[in-house]
Amino acid sequence: MSLLSLDSASIPQSVSSNVNIKDANGNALIPYHVKIINSRLSEACTFNATIPIDTKYNSIPFFEDGNSVDIYAKTTSSGSGNTTSEDKLFSGKIDRSTFNPPKRILNLSGRDWSASLINYEISGESFLNMTASDAISYLATQVGLSTDIDKTSGFIGQFYQYEHKAHGLSGMHRYQTAWDLCVGMQHEYGYDLWVDNKTLYFKKRQENDNIVNLEWNNQTENSDSYQRAILDINLLSNQIYSEDIYVKISSWDARQKTTHSAQYPEDITSGHAFNFTAPIGTTTDQCKNLAQRRYNEIMAHGKNVELHLHPYLNISTRQLVKLNGTGTSFDSVVYTVDQVIIEYSGKSITKKAILRPR
């Protein structure tokens, strides 16, 4: 939503922001307050908003007309006269709306379009003769989403068949919703999973050198703290992950009537163990890959960086960032942006990001 990247040195001292919320019928309203949480974790992105409703409306937008919402913002350098295009910050569904007639105030909250998958029950589905990418594409189509999916190999339906034999009831299915299945396959293959607008992405993680270098400059006397990329910073060290930990993955082989298991790292014999069960039919090699991925996911929470950023700067989830200037072990580590939190009130806007090494 800005003209600048995180590496830019020419940061304006002040900015003005304009946010509007549009529904499927073309109504565009200016809110009092909006908060958006964009996440790359296995969860929906969310929003909540407070909107004044003019008396000219015979029916209350978003309250009586549909449940889809798009949020747009435009941020410009104050007094510059520069114009910027509107950028879409959020697109999704309204889960709850509350209207107060005396004050004519509307409160909205909702999730992005991953909510369509979260709300879709699949306990009776089997997905026989389907790969993970086939099943995810099928489910996206069922809820009206387009897809951008990298192909996978190997059928997943056999897992369901074993489970049906074991449990006997479709209600005991391992995956209860379409989103459960998508997240399960994300963990299985180590892909990235997200929904942007009405497109579901299931993509191999890209190894690239597109890393943003972000410098923390300590505030000195007479320095202008509002002309820095990072306005404030918190470094969180979770001590539990400084100890020796290891991950064990186990799976039952229904054909050979035996258990497959693997551990990562393999050379650790004592410490804090994390034990997980893989789907029936998972091979030993697959258990090894799962153990390493789970280990990396756990260790990523050992270092957490919370940044309060200048609102004119661009940042998004899955972006790679290298931090310098803190004088700690957090420097020179490559982090992935896990969450971006944008909050708008009046003409002001704040932006926070949570980073973890992944």
mmCIF file of N, CA, C and O in Angstrom, residues 250-336:
data_model
loop_
_atom_site.group_PDB
_atom_site.id
_atom_site.type_symbol
_atom_site.label_atom_id
_atom_site.label_comp_id
_atom_site.label_asym_id
_atom_site.label_seq_id
_atom_site.Cartn_x
_atom_site.Cartn_y
_atom_site.Cartn_z
ATOM 1 N N SER A 250 5.436 -41.221 14.558
ATOM 2 C CA SER A 250 5.106 -42.644 14.469
ATOM 3 C C SER A 250 3.872 -42.837 13.614
ATOM 4 O O SER A 250 2.978 -41.983 13.582
ATOM 5 N N SER A 251 3.826 -43.983 12.921
ATOM 6 C CA SER A 251 2.690 -44.297 12.060
ATOM 7 C C SER A 251 2.446 -45.797 12.057
ATOM 8 O O SER A 251 3.394 -46.593 12.096
ATOM 9 N N TRP A 252 1.194 -46.190 12.001
ATOM 10 C CA TRP A 252 0.817 -47.606 11.952
ATOM 11 C C TRP A 252 0.680 -48.052 10.510
ATOM 12 O O TRP A 252 0.021 -47.395 9.703
ATOM 13 N N ASP A 253 1.334 -49.163 10.176
ATOM 14 C CA ASP A 253 1.225 -49.771 8.849
ATOM 15 C C ASP A 253 0.178 -50.874 8.928
ATOM 16 O O ASP A 253 0.437 -51.952 9.488
ATOM 17 N N ALA A 254 -1.011 -50.596 8.387
ATOM 18 C CA ALA A 254 -2.124 -51.536 8.512
ATOM 19 C C ALA A 254 -1.916 -52.803 7.694
ATOM 20 O O ALA A 254 -2.495 -53.848 8.009
ATOM 21 N N ARG A 255 -1.098 -52.728 6.657
ATOM 22 C CA ARG A 255 -0.867 -53.909 5.824
ATOM 23 C C ARG A 255 0.132 -54.865 6.480
ATOM 24 O O ARG A 255 -0.079 -56.065 6.544
ATOM 25 N N GLN A 256 1.252 -54.299 6.958
ATOM 26 C CA GLN A 256 2.292 -55.135 7.541
ATOM 27 C C GLN A 256 2.127 -55.320 9.050
ATOM 28 O O GLN A 256 2.913 -56.027 9.689
ATOM 29 N N LYS A 257 1.126 -54.689 9.608
ATOM 30 C CA LYS A 257 0.846 -54.795 11.043
ATOM 31 C C LYS A 257 2.067 -54.436 11.891
ATOM 32 O O LYS A 257 2.474 -55.153 12.809
ATOM 33 N N THR A 258 2.654 -53.293 11.561
ATOM 34 C CA THR A 258 3.833 -52.840 12.290
ATOM 35 C C THR A 258 3.821 -51.328 12.384
ATOM 36 O O THR A 258 3.022 -50.658 11.719
ATOM 37 N N THR A 259 4.707 -50.795 13.210
ATOM 38 C CA THR A 259 4.797 -49.348 13.402
ATOM 39 C C THR A 259 6.039 -48.803 12.723
ATOM 40 O O THR A 259 7.132 -49.359 12.867
ATOM 41 N N HIS A 260 5.881 -47.712 11.980
ATOM 42 C CA HIS A 260 7.006 -46.984 11.405
ATOM 43 C C HIS A 260 7.242 -45.747 12.266
ATOM 44 O O HIS A 260 6.296 -45.095 12.702
ATOM 45 N N SER A 261 8.495 -45.400 12.491
ATOM 46 C CA SER A 261 8.799 -44.208 13.291
ATOM 47 C C SER A 261 10.121 -43.607 12.852
ATOM 48 O O SER A 261 10.957 -44.267 12.231
ATOM 49 N N ALA A 262 10.290 -42.331 13.170
ATOM 50 C CA ALA A 262 11.533 -41.620 12.856
ATOM 51 C C ALA A 262 11.683 -40.478 13.835
ATOM 52 O O ALA A 262 10.696 -39.986 14.414
ATOM 53 N N GLN A 263 12.927 -40.021 14.005
ATOM 54 C CA GLN A 263 13.238 -38.938 14.935
ATOM 55 C C GLN A 263 14.132 -37.923 14.265
ATOM 56 O O GLN A 263 14.956 -38.248 13.425
ATOM 57 N N TYR A 264 13.921 -36.638 14.666
ATOM 58 C CA TYR A 264 14.804 -35.572 14.194
ATOM 59 C C TYR A 264 15.025 -34.580 15.339
ATOM 60 O O TYR A 264 14.046 -34.194 15.996
ATOM 61 N N PRO A 265 16.295 -34.183 15.607
ATOM 62 C CA PRO A 265 17.555 -34.723 15.072
ATOM 63 C C PRO A 265 17.778 -36.154 15.566
ATOM 64 O O PRO A 265 17.349 -36.516 16.671
ATOM 65 N N GLU A 266 18.474 -36.946 14.771
ATOM 66 C CA GLU A 266 18.628 -38.361 15.069
ATOM 67 C C GLU A 266 19.605 -38.634 16.203
ATOM 68 O O GLU A 266 19.525 -39.669 16.856
ATOM 69 N N ASP A 267 20.551 -37.712 16.458
ATOM 70 C CA ASP A 267 21.620 -37.979 17.410
ATOM 71 C C ASP A 267 21.285 -37.569 18.836
ATOM 72 O O ASP A 267 22.106 -37.725 19.742
ATOM 73 N N ILE A 268 20.103 -37.038 19.099
ATOM 74 C CA ILE A 268 19.727 -36.610 20.450
ATOM 75 C C ILE A 268 19.035 -37.769 21.172
ATOM 76 O O ILE A 268 18.096 -38.371 20.633
ATOM 77 N N THR A 269 19.509 -38.073 22.373
ATOM 78 C CA THR A 269 18.925 -39.179 23.144
ATOM 79 C C THR A 269 18.240 -38.707 24.421
ATOM 80 O O THR A 269 17.590 -39.490 25.101
ATOM 81 N N SER A 270 18.425 -37.438 24.775
ATOM 82 C CA SER A 270 17.773 -36.915 25.972
ATOM 83 C C SER A 270 17.366 -35.468 25.717
ATOM 84 O O SER A 270 17.899 -34.809 24.830
ATOM 85 N N GLY A 271 16.436 -34.990 26.496
ATOM 86 C CA GLY A 271 15.948 -33.635 26.327
ATOM 87 C C GLY A 271 14.429 -33.616 26.275
ATOM 88 O O GLY A 271 13.757 -34.531 26.767
ATOM 89 N N HIS A 272 13.892 -32.587 25.662
ATOM 90 C CA HIS A 272 12.447 -32.399 25.573
ATOM 91 C C HIS A 272 11.940 -33.050 24.293
ATOM 92 O O HIS A 272 12.283 -32.627 23.194
ATOM 93 N N ALA A 273 11.113 -34.080 24.424
ATOM 94 C CA ALA A 273 10.606 -34.815 23.260
ATOM 95 C C ALA A 273 9.216 -34.319 22.868
ATOM 96 O O ALA A 273 8.367 -34.072 23.722
ATOM 97 N N PHE A 274 8.990 -34.161 21.565
ATOM 98 C CA PHE A 274 7.669 -33.872 21.006
ATOM 99 C C PHE A 274 7.259 -35.080 20.168
ATOM 100 O O PHE A 274 7.940 -35.425 19.201
ATOM 101 N N ASN A 275 6.158 -35.713 20.547
ATOM 102 C CA ASN A 275 5.700 -36.917 19.858
ATOM 103 C C ASN A 275 4.438 -36.631 19.061
ATOM 104 O O ASN A 275 3.484 -36.036 19.581
ATOM 105 N N PHE A 276 4.452 -37.056 17.797
ATOM 106 C CA PHE A 276 3.297 -36.866 16.922
ATOM 107 C C PHE A 276 2.976 -38.180 16.218
ATOM 108 O O PHE A 276 3.856 -39.020 15.992
ATOM 109 N N THR A 277 1.714 -38.335 15.868
ATOM 110 C CA THR A 277 1.263 -39.505 15.118
ATOM 111 C C THR A 277 0.941 -39.103 13.689
ATOM 112 O O THR A 277 0.175 -38.161 13.460
ATOM 113 N N ALA A 278 1.519 -39.820 12.735
ATOM 114 C CA ALA A 278 1.258 -39.562 11.324
ATOM 115 C C ALA A 278 0.091 -40.430 10.858
ATOM 116 O O ALA A 278 -0.271 -41.408 11.526
ATOM 117 N N PRO A 279 -0.529 -40.088 9.714
ATOM 118 C CA PRO A 279 -1.639 -40.897 9.205
ATOM 119 C C PRO A 279 -1.235 -42.349 8.970
ATOM 120 O O PRO A 279 -0.065 -42.655 8.693
ATOM 121 N N ILE A 280 -2.190 -43.245 9.079
ATOM 122 C CA ILE A 280 -1.961 -44.663 8.813
ATOM 123 C C ILE A 280 -1.428 -44.824 7.390
ATOM 124 O O ILE A 280 -1.939 -44.222 6.443
ATOM 125 N N GLY A 281 -0.390 -45.620 7.248
ATOM 126 C CA GLY A 281 0.188 -45.843 5.931
ATOM 127 C C GLY A 281 1.395 -44.993 5.626
ATOM 128 O O GLY A 281 2.029 -45.157 4.587
ATOM 129 N N THR A 282 1.761 -44.070 6.520
ATOM 130 C CA THR A 282 2.941 -43.229 6.307
ATOM 131 C C THR A 282 4.208 -44.080 6.411
ATOM 132 O O THR A 282 4.381 -44.824 7.370
ATOM 133 N N THR A 283 5.071 -43.975 5.425
ATOM 134 C CA THR A 283 6.291 -44.780 5.406
ATOM 135 C C THR A 283 7.342 -44.203 6.341
ATOM 136 O O THR A 283 7.214 -43.073 6.831
ATOM 137 N N THR A 284 8.423 -44.970 6.546
ATOM 138 C CA THR A 284 9.512 -44.505 7.405
ATOM 139 C C THR A 284 10.164 -43.251 6.844
ATOM 140 O O THR A 284 10.464 -42.305 7.584
ATOM 141 N N ASP A 285 10.394 -43.219 5.517
ATOM 142 C CA ASP A 285 10.989 -42.037 4.898
ATOM 143 C C ASP A 285 10.088 -40.820 5.055
ATOM 144 O O ASP A 285 10.561 -39.704 5.302
ATOM 145 N N GLN A 286 8.788 -41.032 4.921
ATOM 146 C CA GLN A 286 7.844 -39.926 5.106
ATOM 147 C C GLN A 286 7.849 -39.457 6.558
ATOM 148 O O GLN A 286 7.750 -38.263 6.834
ATOM 149 N N CYS A 287 7.991 -40.380 7.490
ATOM 150 C CA CYS A 287 8.084 -40.010 8.909
ATOM 151 C C CYS A 287 9.315 -39.150 9.165
ATOM 152 O O CYS A 287 9.265 -38.188 9.944
ATOM 153 N N LYS A 288 10.431 -39.484 8.502
ATOM 154 C CA LYS A 288 11.652 -38.685 8.655
ATOM 155 C C LYS A 288 11.428 -37.253 8.177
ATOM 156 O O LYS A 288 11.831 -36.291 8.848
ATOM 157 N N ASN A 289 10.800 -37.114 7.010
ATOM 158 C CA ASN A 289 10.534 -35.768 6.471
ATOM 159 C C ASN A 289 9.585 -34.991 7.378
ATOM 160 O O ASN A 289 9.786 -33.795 7.630
ATOM 161 N N LEU A 290 8.558 -35.671 7.878
ATOM 162 C CA LEU A 290 7.603 -35.011 8.773
ATOM 163 C C LEU A 290 8.274 -34.575 10.071
ATOM 164 O O LEU A 290 8.002 -33.488 10.585
ATOM 165 N N ALA A 291 9.149 -35.422 10.599
ATOM 166 C CA ALA A 291 9.836 -35.091 11.855
ATOM 167 C C ALA A 291 10.701 -33.849 11.692
ATOM 168 O O ALA A 291 10.716 -32.969 12.557
ATOM 169 N N GLN A 292 11.399 -33.744 10.562
ATOM 170 C CA GLN A 292 12.251 -32.576 10.326
ATOM 171 C C GLN A 292 11.415 -31.315 10.160
ATOM 172 O O GLN A 292 11.762 -30.258 10.704
ATOM 173 N N ARG A 293 10.297 -31.427 9.442
ATOM 174 C CA ARG A 293 9.440 -30.249 9.252
ATOM 175 C C ARG A 293 8.824 -29.810 10.579
ATOM 176 O O ARG A 293 8.760 -28.602 10.870
ATOM 177 N N ARG A 294 8.353 -30.747 11.380
ATOM 178 C CA ARG A 294 7.776 -30.395 12.677
ATOM 179 C C ARG A 294 8.834 -29.763 13.584
ATOM 180 O O ARG A 294 8.554 -28.817 14.328
ATOM 181 N N TYR A 295 10.044 -30.289 13.538
ATOM 182 C CA TYR A 295 11.132 -29.742 14.339
ATOM 183 C C TYR A 295 11.396 -28.285 13.952
ATOM 184 O O TYR A 295 11.531 -27.415 14.818
ATOM 185 N N ASN A 296 11.467 -28.015 12.657
ATOM 186 C CA ASN A 296 11.710 -26.649 12.183
ATOM 187 C C ASN A 296 10.576 -25.716 12.586
ATOM 188 O O ASN A 296 10.805 -24.553 12.933
ATOM 189 N N GLU A 297 9.338 -26.214 12.547
ATOM 190 C CA GLU A 297 8.189 -25.393 12.941
ATOM 191 C C GLU A 297 8.262 -25.040 14.424
ATOM 192 O O GLU A 297 7.961 -23.911 14.819
ATOM 193 N N ILE A 298 8.646 -26.008 15.236
ATOM 194 C CA ILE A 298 8.746 -25.757 16.674
ATOM 195 C C ILE A 298 9.875 -24.788 16.982
ATOM 196 O O ILE A 298 9.715 -23.821 17.739
ATOM 197 N N MET A 299 11.049 -25.017 16.395
ATOM 198 C CA MET A 299 12.211 -24.187 16.678
ATOM 199 C C MET A 299 12.018 -22.745 16.195
ATOM 200 O O MET A 299 12.670 -21.827 16.709
ATOM 201 N N ALA A 300 11.141 -22.539 15.213
ATOM 202 C CA ALA A 300 10.884 -21.182 14.723
ATOM 203 C C ALA A 300 10.335 -20.285 15.819
ATOM 204 O O ALA A 300 10.465 -19.058 15.755
ATOM 205 N N HIS A 301 9.725 -20.877 16.850
ATOM 206 C CA HIS A 301 9.146 -20.084 17.937
ATOM 207 C C HIS A 301 10.170 -19.752 19.015
ATOM 208 O O HIS A 301 9.823 -19.116 20.009
ATOM 209 N N GLY A 302 11.401 -20.169 18.819
ATOM 210 C CA GLY A 302 12.439 -19.815 19.779
ATOM 211 C C GLY A 302 12.793 -18.341 19.737
ATOM 212 O O GLY A 302 13.134 -17.736 20.751
ATOM 213 N N LYS A 303 12.744 -17.747 18.552
ATOM 214 C CA LYS A 303 12.994 -16.319 18.384
ATOM 215 C C LYS A 303 11.762 -15.679 17.743
ATOM 216 O O LYS A 303 11.361 -16.065 16.644
ATOM 217 N N ASN A 304 11.162 -14.712 18.412
ATOM 218 C CA ASN A 304 10.026 -13.965 17.889
ATOM 219 C C ASN A 304 10.377 -12.489 17.861
ATOM 220 O O ASN A 304 10.853 -11.942 18.855
ATOM 221 N N VAL A 305 10.143 -11.860 16.740
ATOM 222 C CA VAL A 305 10.411 -10.432 16.595
ATOM 223 C C VAL A 305 9.085 -9.716 16.351
ATOM 224 O O VAL A 305 8.338 -10.074 15.437
ATOM 225 N N GLU A 306 8.786 -8.724 17.170
ATOM 226 C CA GLU A 306 7.600 -7.881 16.985
ATOM 227 C C GLU A 306 8.067 -6.500 16.547
ATOM 228 O O GLU A 306 8.793 -5.820 17.278
ATOM 229 N N LEU A 307 7.660 -6.097 15.376
ATOM 230 C CA LEU A 307 8.044 -4.797 14.836
ATOM 231 C C LEU A 307 6.850 -3.868 14.757
ATOM 232 O O LEU A 307 5.769 -4.260 14.306
ATOM 233 N N HIS A 308 7.049 -2.636 15.209
ATOM 234 C CA HIS A 308 6.093 -1.572 14.964
ATOM 235 C C HIS A 308 6.689 -0.742 13.840
ATOM 236 O O HIS A 308 7.686 -0.037 14.035
ATOM 237 N N LEU A 309 6.092 -0.820 12.655
ATOM 238 C CA LEU A 309 6.676 -0.251 11.448
ATOM 239 C C LEU A 309 6.049 1.073 11.066
ATOM 240 O O LEU A 309 4.887 1.353 11.395
ATOM 241 N N HIS A 310 6.815 1.865 10.344
ATOM 242 C CA HIS A 310 6.265 3.083 9.768
ATOM 243 C C HIS A 310 5.137 2.687 8.803
ATOM 244 O O HIS A 310 5.317 1.809 7.957
ATOM 245 N N PRO A 311 3.954 3.296 8.916
ATOM 246 C CA PRO A 311 2.796 2.843 8.121
ATOM 247 C C PRO A 311 2.948 3.036 6.624
ATOM 248 O O PRO A 311 2.180 2.448 5.847
ATOM 249 N N TYR A 312 3.927 3.856 6.192
ATOM 250 C CA TYR A 312 4.114 4.082 4.760
ATOM 251 C C TYR A 312 4.827 2.923 4.084
ATOM 252 O O TYR A 312 4.882 2.845 2.875
ATOM 253 N N LEU A 313 5.367 2.013 4.878
ATOM 254 C CA LEU A 313 6.200 0.948 4.336
ATOM 255 C C LEU A 313 5.394 -0.297 4.016
ATOM 256 O O LEU A 313 4.433 -0.634 4.694
ATOM 257 N N ASN A 314 5.850 -0.974 2.992
ATOM 258 C CA ASN A 314 5.177 -2.171 2.512
ATOM 259 C C ASN A 314 5.731 -3.405 3.200
ATOM 260 O O ASN A 314 6.938 -3.597 3.257
ATOM 261 N N ILE A 315 4.861 -4.255 3.685
ATOM 262 C CA ILE A 315 5.282 -5.546 4.225
ATOM 263 C C ILE A 315 4.113 -6.509 4.104
ATOM 264 O O ILE A 315 2.953 -6.107 4.206
ATOM 265 N N SER A 316 4.411 -7.779 3.856
ATOM 266 C CA SER A 316 3.354 -8.771 3.688
ATOM 267 C C SER A 316 3.805 -10.105 4.247
ATOM 268 O O SER A 316 5.007 -10.350 4.433
ATOM 269 N N THR A 317 2.850 -10.968 4.527
ATOM 270 C CA THR A 317 3.178 -12.291 5.054
ATOM 271 C C THR A 317 3.962 -13.086 4.016
ATOM 272 O O THR A 317 3.826 -12.884 2.810
ATOM 273 N N ARG A 318 4.805 -13.990 4.524
ATOM 274 C CA ARG A 318 5.715 -14.829 3.734
ATOM 275 C C ARG A 318 6.914 -14.069 3.193
ATOM 276 O O ARG A 318 7.760 -14.650 2.530
ATOM 277 N N GLN A 319 7.021 -12.772 3.458
ATOM 278 C CA GLN A 319 8.196 -12.004 3.052
ATOM 279 C C GLN A 319 9.384 -12.383 3.936
ATOM 280 O O GLN A 319 9.239 -12.679 5.118
ATOM 281 N N LEU A 320 10.581 -12.392 3.354
ATOM 282 C CA LEU A 320 11.802 -12.716 4.098
ATOM 283 C C LEU A 320 12.499 -11.432 4.519
ATOM 284 O O LEU A 320 12.677 -10.521 3.714
ATOM 285 N N VAL A 321 12.883 -11.366 5.796
ATOM 286 C CA VAL A 321 13.476 -10.156 6.361
ATOM 287 C C VAL A 321 14.720 -10.535 7.167
ATOM 288 O O VAL A 321 14.703 -11.498 7.941
ATOM 289 N N LYS A 322 15.794 -9.770 6.993
ATOM 290 C CA LYS A 322 16.987 -9.926 7.819
ATOM 291 C C LYS A 322 17.133 -8.679 8.677
ATOM 292 O O LYS A 322 17.097 -7.563 8.176
ATOM 293 N N LEU A 323 17.284 -8.873 9.979
ATOM 294 C CA LEU A 323 17.326 -7.778 10.941
ATOM 295 C C LEU A 323 18.764 -7.515 11.367
ATOM 296 O O LEU A 323 19.549 -8.447 11.577
ATOM 297 N N ASN A 324 19.114 -6.232 11.502
ATOM 298 C CA ASN A 324 20.440 -5.846 11.968
ATOM 299 C C ASN A 324 20.335 -4.633 12.895
ATOM 300 O O ASN A 324 19.368 -3.886 12.842
ATOM 301 N N GLY A 325 21.359 -4.467 13.755
ATOM 302 C CA GLY A 325 21.443 -3.279 14.587
ATOM 303 C C GLY A 325 20.942 -3.438 15.999
ATOM 304 O O GLY A 325 20.981 -2.489 16.784
ATOM 305 N N THR A 326 20.467 -4.622 16.389
ATOM 306 C CA THR A 326 19.974 -4.799 17.766
ATOM 307 C C THR A 326 21.101 -5.126 18.733
ATOM 308 O O THR A 326 20.922 -5.021 19.956
ATOM 309 N N GLY A 327 22.248 -5.554 18.213
ATOM 310 C CA GLY A 327 23.355 -5.921 19.082
ATOM 311 C C GLY A 327 23.130 -7.217 19.828
ATOM 312 O O GLY A 327 23.730 -7.449 20.883
ATOM 313 N N THR A 328 22.246 -8.082 19.318
ATOM 314 C CA THR A 328 21.936 -9.363 19.963
ATOM 315 C C THR A 328 22.079 -10.493 18.952
ATOM 316 O O THR A 328 22.376 -10.267 17.773
ATOM 317 N N SER A 329 21.816 -11.718 19.407
ATOM 318 C CA SER A 329 21.866 -12.885 18.524
ATOM 319 C C SER A 329 20.734 -12.888 17.503
ATOM 320 O O SER A 329 20.701 -13.740 16.610
ATOM 321 N N PHE A 330 19.795 -11.951 17.633
ATOM 322 C CA PHE A 330 18.705 -11.846 16.659
ATOM 323 C C PHE A 330 19.174 -11.216 15.348
ATOM 324 O O PHE A 330 18.479 -11.295 14.342
ATOM 325 N N ASP A 331 20.331 -10.566 15.356
ATOM 326 C CA ASP A 331 20.862 -9.934 14.143
ATOM 327 C C ASP A 331 21.327 -10.993 13.140
ATOM 328 O O ASP A 331 21.773 -12.090 13.515
ATOM 329 N N SER A 332 21.230 -10.603 11.849
ATOM 330 C CA SER A 332 21.726 -11.411 10.725
ATOM 331 C C SER A 332 20.997 -12.735 10.558
ATOM 332 O O SER A 332 21.465 -13.618 9.835
ATOM 333 N N VAL A 333 19.860 -12.901 11.222
ATOM 334 C CA VAL A 333 19.028 -14.089 11.045
ATOM 335 C C VAL A 333 17.956 -13.770 9.999
ATOM 336 O O VAL A 333 17.398 -12.672 9.986
ATOM 337 N N VAL A 334 17.673 -14.719 9.114
ATOM 338 C CA VAL A 334 16.618 -14.529 8.120
ATOM 339 C C VAL A 334 15.290 -14.964 8.728
ATOM 340 O O VAL A 334 15.132 -16.107 9.156
ATOM 341 N N TYR A 335 14.342 -14.039 8.769
ATOM 342 C CA TYR A 335 13.028 -14.297 9.347
ATOM 343 C C TYR A 335 11.963 -14.319 8.247
ATOM 344 O O TYR A 335 12.117 -13.674 7.215
ATOM 345 N N THR A 336 10.884 -15.030 8.525
ATOM 346 C CA THR A 336 9.699 -14.997 7.673
ATOM 347 C C THR A 336 8.612 -14.202 8.383
ATOM 348 O O THR A 336 8.409 -14.368 9.590
#
